[in-house]
Coordinates of C-alpha atoms and ligand atoms in Angstrom, one line a residue:
X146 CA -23.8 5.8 11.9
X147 CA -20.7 7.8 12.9
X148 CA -18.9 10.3 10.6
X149 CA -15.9 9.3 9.3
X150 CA -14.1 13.3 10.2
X151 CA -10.5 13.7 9.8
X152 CA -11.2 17.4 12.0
X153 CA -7.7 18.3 14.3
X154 CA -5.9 15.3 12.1
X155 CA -2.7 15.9 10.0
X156 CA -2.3 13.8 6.6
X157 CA 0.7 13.1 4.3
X158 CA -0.4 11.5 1.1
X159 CA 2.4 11.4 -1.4
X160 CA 1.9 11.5 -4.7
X161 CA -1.0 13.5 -4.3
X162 CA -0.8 15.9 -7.7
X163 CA -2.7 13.6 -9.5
X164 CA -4.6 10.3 -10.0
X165 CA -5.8 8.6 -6.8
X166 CA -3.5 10.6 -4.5
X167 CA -5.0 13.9 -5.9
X168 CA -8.4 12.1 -5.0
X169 CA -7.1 11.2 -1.7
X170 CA -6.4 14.4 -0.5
X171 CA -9.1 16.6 -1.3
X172 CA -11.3 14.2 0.4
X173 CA -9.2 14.4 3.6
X174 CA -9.0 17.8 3.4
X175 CA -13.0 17.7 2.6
X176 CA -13.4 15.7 5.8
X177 CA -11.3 18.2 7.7
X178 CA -8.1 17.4 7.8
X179 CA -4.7 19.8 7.1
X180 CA -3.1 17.8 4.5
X181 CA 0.6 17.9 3.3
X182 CA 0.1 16.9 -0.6
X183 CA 3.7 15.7 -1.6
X184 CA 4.7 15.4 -5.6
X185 CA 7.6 15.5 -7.6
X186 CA 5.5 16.3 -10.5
X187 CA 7.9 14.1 -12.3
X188 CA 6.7 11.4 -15.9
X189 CA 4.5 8.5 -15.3
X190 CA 8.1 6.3 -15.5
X191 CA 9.8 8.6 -12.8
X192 CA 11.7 10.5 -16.1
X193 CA 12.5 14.5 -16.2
X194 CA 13.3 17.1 -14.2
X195 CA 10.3 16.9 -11.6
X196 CA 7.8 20.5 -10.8
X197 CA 5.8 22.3 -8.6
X198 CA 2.9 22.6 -10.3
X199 CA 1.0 19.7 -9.9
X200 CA 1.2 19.6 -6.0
X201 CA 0.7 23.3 -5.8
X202 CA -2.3 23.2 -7.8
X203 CA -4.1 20.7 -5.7
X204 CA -3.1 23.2 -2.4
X205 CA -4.6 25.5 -4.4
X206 CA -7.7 23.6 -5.1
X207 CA -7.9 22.4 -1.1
X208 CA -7.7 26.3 -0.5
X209 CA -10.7 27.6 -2.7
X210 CA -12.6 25.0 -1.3
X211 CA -11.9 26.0 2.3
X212 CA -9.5 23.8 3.2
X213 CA -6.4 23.4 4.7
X214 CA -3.0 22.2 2.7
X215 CA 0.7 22.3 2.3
X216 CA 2.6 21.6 -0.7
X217 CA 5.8 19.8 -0.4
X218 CA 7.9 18.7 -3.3
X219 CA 10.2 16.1 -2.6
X220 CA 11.3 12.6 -3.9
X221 CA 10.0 9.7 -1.6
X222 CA 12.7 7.5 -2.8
X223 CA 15.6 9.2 -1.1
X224 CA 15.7 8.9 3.1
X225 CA 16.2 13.0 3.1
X226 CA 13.0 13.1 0.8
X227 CA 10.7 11.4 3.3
X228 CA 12.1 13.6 6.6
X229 CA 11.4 16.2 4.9
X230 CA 7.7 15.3 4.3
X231 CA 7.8 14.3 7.3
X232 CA 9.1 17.8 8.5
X233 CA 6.8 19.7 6.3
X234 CA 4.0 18.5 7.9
X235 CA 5.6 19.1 11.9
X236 CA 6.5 22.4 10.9
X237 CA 3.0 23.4 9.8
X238 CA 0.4 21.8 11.5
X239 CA 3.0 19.7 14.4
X240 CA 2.1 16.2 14.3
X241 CA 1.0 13.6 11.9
X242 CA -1.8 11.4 12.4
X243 CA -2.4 10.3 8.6
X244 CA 0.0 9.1 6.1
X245 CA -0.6 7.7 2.6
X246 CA 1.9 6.5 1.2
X247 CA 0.9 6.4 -2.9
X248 CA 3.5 8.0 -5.0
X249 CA 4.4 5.9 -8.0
X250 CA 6.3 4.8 -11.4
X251 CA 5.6 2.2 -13.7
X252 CA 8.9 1.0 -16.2
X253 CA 6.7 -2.1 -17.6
X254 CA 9.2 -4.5 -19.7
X255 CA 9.2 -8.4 -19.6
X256 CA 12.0 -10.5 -17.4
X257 CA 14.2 -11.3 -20.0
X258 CA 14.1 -7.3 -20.9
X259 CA 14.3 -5.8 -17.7
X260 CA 17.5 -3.7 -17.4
X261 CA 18.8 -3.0 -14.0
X262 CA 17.9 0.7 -14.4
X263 CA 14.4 0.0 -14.8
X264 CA 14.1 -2.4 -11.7
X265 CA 16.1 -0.2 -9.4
X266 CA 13.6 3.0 -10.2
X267 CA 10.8 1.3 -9.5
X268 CA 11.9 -0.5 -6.6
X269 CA 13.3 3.0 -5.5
X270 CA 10.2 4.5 -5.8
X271 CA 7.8 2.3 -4.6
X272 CA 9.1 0.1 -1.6
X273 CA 12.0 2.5 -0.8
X274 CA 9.4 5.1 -0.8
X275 CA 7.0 3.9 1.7
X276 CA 10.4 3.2 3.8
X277 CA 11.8 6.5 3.6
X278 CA 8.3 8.5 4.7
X279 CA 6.6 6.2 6.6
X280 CA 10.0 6.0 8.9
X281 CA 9.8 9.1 10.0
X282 CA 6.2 9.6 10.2
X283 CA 5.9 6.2 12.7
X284 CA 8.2 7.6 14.8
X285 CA 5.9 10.7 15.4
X286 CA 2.7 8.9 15.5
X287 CA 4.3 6.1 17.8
X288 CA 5.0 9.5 20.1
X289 CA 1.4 10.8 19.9
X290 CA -0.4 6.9 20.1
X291 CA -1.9 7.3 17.4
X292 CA -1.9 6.5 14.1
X293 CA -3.2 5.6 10.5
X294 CA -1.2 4.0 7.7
X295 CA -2.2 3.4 4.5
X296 CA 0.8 2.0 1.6
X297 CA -0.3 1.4 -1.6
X298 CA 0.0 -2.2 -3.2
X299 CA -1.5 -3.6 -6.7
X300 CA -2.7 -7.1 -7.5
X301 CA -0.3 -6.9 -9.7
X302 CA 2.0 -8.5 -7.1
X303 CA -0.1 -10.1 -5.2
X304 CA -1.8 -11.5 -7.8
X305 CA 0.3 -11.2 -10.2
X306 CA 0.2 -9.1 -14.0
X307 CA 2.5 -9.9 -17.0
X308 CA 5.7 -7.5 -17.9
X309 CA 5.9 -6.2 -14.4
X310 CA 8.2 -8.0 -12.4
X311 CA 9.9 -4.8 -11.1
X312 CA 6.5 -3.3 -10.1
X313 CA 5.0 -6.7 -8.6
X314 CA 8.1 -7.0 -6.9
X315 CA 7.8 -3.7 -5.3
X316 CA 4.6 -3.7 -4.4
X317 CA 4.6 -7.1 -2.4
X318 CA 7.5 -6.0 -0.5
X319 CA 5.3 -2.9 0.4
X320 CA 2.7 -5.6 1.6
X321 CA 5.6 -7.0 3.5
X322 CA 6.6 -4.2 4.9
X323 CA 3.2 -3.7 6.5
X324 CA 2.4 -7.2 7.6
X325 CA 5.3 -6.1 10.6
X326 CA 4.8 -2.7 10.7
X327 CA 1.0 -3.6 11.4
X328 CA 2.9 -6.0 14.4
X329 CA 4.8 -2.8 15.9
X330 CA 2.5 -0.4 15.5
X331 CA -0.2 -2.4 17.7
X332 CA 0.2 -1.0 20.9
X333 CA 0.7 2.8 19.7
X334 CA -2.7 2.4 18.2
X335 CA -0.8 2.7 14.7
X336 CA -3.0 0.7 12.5
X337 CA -1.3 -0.1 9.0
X338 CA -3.4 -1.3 6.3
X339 CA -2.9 -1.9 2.4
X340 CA -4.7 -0.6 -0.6
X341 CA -5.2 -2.8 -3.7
X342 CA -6.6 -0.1 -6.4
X343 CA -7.4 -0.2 -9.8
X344 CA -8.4 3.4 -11.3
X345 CA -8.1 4.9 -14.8
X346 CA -5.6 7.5 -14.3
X347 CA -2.0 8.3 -16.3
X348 CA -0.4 5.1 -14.5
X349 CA -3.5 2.8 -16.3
X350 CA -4.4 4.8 -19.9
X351 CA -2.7 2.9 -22.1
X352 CA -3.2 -0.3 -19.8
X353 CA -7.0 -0.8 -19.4
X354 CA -9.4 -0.5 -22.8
X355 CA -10.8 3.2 -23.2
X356 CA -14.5 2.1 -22.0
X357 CA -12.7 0.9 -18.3
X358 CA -10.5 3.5 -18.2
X359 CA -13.2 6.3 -17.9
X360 CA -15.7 4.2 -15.9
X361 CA -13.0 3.0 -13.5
X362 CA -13.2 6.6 -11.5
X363 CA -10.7 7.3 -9.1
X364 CA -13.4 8.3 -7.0
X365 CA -14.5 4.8 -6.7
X366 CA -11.6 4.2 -4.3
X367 CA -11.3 7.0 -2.0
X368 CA -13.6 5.9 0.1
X369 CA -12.3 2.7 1.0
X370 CA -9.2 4.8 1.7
X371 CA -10.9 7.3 3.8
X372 CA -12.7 4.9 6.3
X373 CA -9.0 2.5 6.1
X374 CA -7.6 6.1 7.8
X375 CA -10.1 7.0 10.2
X376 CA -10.1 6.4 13.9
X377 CA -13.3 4.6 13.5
X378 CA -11.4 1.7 11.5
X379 CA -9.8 -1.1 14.2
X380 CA -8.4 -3.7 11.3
X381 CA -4.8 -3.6 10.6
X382 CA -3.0 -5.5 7.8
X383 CA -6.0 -5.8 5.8
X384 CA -5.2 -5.9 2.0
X385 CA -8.3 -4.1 0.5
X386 CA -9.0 -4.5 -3.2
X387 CA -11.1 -1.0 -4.4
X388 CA -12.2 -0.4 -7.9
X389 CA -15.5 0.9 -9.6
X390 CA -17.5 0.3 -6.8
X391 CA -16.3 -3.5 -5.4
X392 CA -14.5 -3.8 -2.4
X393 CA -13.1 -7.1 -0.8
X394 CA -10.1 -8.2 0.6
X395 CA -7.2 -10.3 0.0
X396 CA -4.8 -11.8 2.1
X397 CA -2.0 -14.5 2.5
X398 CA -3.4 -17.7 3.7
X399 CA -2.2 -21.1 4.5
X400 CA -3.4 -24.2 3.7
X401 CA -3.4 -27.2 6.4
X402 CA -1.0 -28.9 4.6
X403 CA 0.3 -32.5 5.9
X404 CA 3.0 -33.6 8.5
X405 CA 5.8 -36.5 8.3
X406 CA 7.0 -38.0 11.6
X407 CA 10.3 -38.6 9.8
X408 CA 12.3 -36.3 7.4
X409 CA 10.7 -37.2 4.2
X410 CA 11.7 -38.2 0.6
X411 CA 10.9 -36.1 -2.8
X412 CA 8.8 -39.1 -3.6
X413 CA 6.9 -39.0 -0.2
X414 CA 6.6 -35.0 -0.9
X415 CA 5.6 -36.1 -5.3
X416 CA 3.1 -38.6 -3.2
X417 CA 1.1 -36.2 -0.9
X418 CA 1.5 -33.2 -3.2
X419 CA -2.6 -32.7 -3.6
X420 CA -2.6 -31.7 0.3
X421 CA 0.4 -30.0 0.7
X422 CA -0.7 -27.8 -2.0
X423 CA -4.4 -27.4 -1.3
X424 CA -6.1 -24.0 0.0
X425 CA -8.9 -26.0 1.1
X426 CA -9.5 -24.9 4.6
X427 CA -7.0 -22.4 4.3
X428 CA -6.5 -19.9 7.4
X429 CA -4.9 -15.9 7.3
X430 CA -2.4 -15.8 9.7
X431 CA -1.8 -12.1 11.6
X432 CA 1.7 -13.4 12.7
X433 CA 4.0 -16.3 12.1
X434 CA 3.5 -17.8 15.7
X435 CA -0.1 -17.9 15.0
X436 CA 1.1 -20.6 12.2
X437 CA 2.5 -23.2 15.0
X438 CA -1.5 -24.4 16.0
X439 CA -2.1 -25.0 12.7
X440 CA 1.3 -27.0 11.8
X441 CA 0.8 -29.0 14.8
X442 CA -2.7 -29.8 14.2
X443 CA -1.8 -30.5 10.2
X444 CA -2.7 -34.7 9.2
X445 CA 0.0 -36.7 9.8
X446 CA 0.9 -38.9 7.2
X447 CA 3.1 -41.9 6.5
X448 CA 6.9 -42.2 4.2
X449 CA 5.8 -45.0 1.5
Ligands
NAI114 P1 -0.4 8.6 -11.1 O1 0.8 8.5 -12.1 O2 -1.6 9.3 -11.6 O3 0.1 9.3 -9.8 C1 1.3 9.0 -9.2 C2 1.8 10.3 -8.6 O4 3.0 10.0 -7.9 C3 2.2 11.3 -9.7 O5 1.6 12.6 -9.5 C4 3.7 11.4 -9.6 O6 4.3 12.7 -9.9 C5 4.0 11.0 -8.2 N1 5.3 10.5 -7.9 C6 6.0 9.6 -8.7 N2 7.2 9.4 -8.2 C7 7.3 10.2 -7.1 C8 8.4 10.4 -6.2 N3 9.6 9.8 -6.3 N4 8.2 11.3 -5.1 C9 7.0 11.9 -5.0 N5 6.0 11.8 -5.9 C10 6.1 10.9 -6.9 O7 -0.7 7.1 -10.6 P2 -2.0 6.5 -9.8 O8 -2.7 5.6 -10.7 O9 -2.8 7.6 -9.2 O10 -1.2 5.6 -8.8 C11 -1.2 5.9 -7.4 C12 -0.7 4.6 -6.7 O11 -1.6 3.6 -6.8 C13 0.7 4.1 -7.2 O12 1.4 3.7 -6.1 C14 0.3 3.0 -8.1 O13 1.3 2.1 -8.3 C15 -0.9 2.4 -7.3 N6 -1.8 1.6 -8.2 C16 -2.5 2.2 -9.1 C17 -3.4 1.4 -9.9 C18 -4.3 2.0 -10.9 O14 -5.2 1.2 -11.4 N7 -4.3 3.3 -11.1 C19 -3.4 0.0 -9.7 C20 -2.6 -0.5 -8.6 C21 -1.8 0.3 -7.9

């Protein structure tokens, strides 16, 4: 079995001075990569004045352990932010290989609660986040041919989790974002994949009950986000769910649905609805042209 090495690569993971990023980068760093560990050091909801500490400490920890590791400090949600990182990361090592894009907020509040100010800052953070870093960073790796993306999504959104509408919001979009960027990334050899993690960390605490929170290890998902990086991994737009040791993945299917000859009525629609909204025999599609086979192939059926 090959090694999954990260030697002569260049990483950006944001967020990475604390939680799963933290995780994420030690191991990189572990496997042999220089690593750019980018954190604002701000509150869990994105509140106060941000720090230093928590990014330089994990340099600090990559360091003692022999490895290699830049701090940088800047807010992912602003488009100078994410050159920066970007910049960081050219300026010390010249290239980057590896991005993750993790940082994070959570403002949880139900709809009918949910003030603008609290939608826009996670929003901000999360899906104008992975724009404003991985921008700049697929425009280097699109130069080298080579890449590996990883942007961090929750079943919250694509799934789906009570009093987070801004969040779930935020984090399909980021699924969004890297069903195309998987599309344009293809022939740079930019693969762009999406992690679905669920880890006891600051973000969870007061979320999951205190026996999952300490068995739900952050450790349990780096590895899934180590091989998603490698050069050894080929998939792209792969939605992988990690937590306490069980991986799978989750994607957007479609289901085979029905076709009308004629424009049909409501009633007509009311009529056929079991097919129309079946999954049975559902099919992931990498691409909406791949969709046309399937819509031409789809039962025809008759207006009452
Ligand atoms: P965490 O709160 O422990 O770590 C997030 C880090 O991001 C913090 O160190 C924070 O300072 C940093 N950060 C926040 N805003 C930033 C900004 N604007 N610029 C730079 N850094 C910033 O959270 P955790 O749990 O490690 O989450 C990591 C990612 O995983 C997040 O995107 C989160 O939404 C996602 N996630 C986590 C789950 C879990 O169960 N822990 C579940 C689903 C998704």
């Amino acid at each position: 079995m090959s090694k999954v090495d990260f030697t002569g690569r260049v990483a950006i993971v944001t967020g990475a001075g604390a939680g799963l990023g933290r995780d994420y980068a030690l191991e990189l760093a572990k496997r042999g990569a220089k690593v750019v560990v980018n954190d604002l050091g701000g509150a869990r909801d994105g509140s106060g004045e941000g720090a230093s500490a928590p990014a330089d400490v994990v340099v600090e920890e990559i360091k003692k352990a022999g490895g290699e590791a830049t701090a940088n400090y800047d807010n992912v949600a602003t488009v100078d932010g994410g050159e920066n990182i970007v910049k960081t990361a050219l300026d010390a090592y010249g290239k980057v290989d590896v991005l993750i894009c993790n940082a994070g907020i959570l403002r949880d509040k139900s709809f009918a609660k949910l003030e603008p100010e609290n939608w826009d800052a996670v929003i901000a953070v999360h899906l104008r986040g992975t724009y404003c870093v991985a921008k700049p960073a697929f425009i280097n790796m699109k130069e080298n041919g080579y890449g590996r993306i990883l942007v961090t999504s929750s079943s919250s959104g694509v799934i789906g989790n009570f009093g987070q509408t801004n969040y779930g919001a935020a984090k399909m979009g980021i699924a969004g974002l890297a069903n195309v960027l998987k599309l344009e990334g293809a022939k740079y050899n930019i693969k762009v994949n999406v992690m679905l993690p669920s880890a006891g960390t600051r973000m969870t605490e007061d979320v999951m009950p205190p026996e999952a929170f300490e068995s739900m290890k952050v450790e349990y998902v780096t590895p899934a986000a180590m091989y998603l990086c490698s050069e050894q991994c080929q998939d792209t737009g792969l939605y992988i769910n990690a937590m306490s040791g069980y991986y799978s993945r989750s994607n957007i299917m479609t289901g085979p649905g029905v076709r009308f000859e004629d424009v049909p009525t409501a009633e007509d629609i009311m009529e056929n609805w079991e097919a129309i909204s079946s999954l049975e025999g559902a099919q992931y599609f990498g691409q909406t042209g791949e969709m046309m086979g399937m819509v031409m192939k789809a039962p025809v059926v008759k207006k009452s």
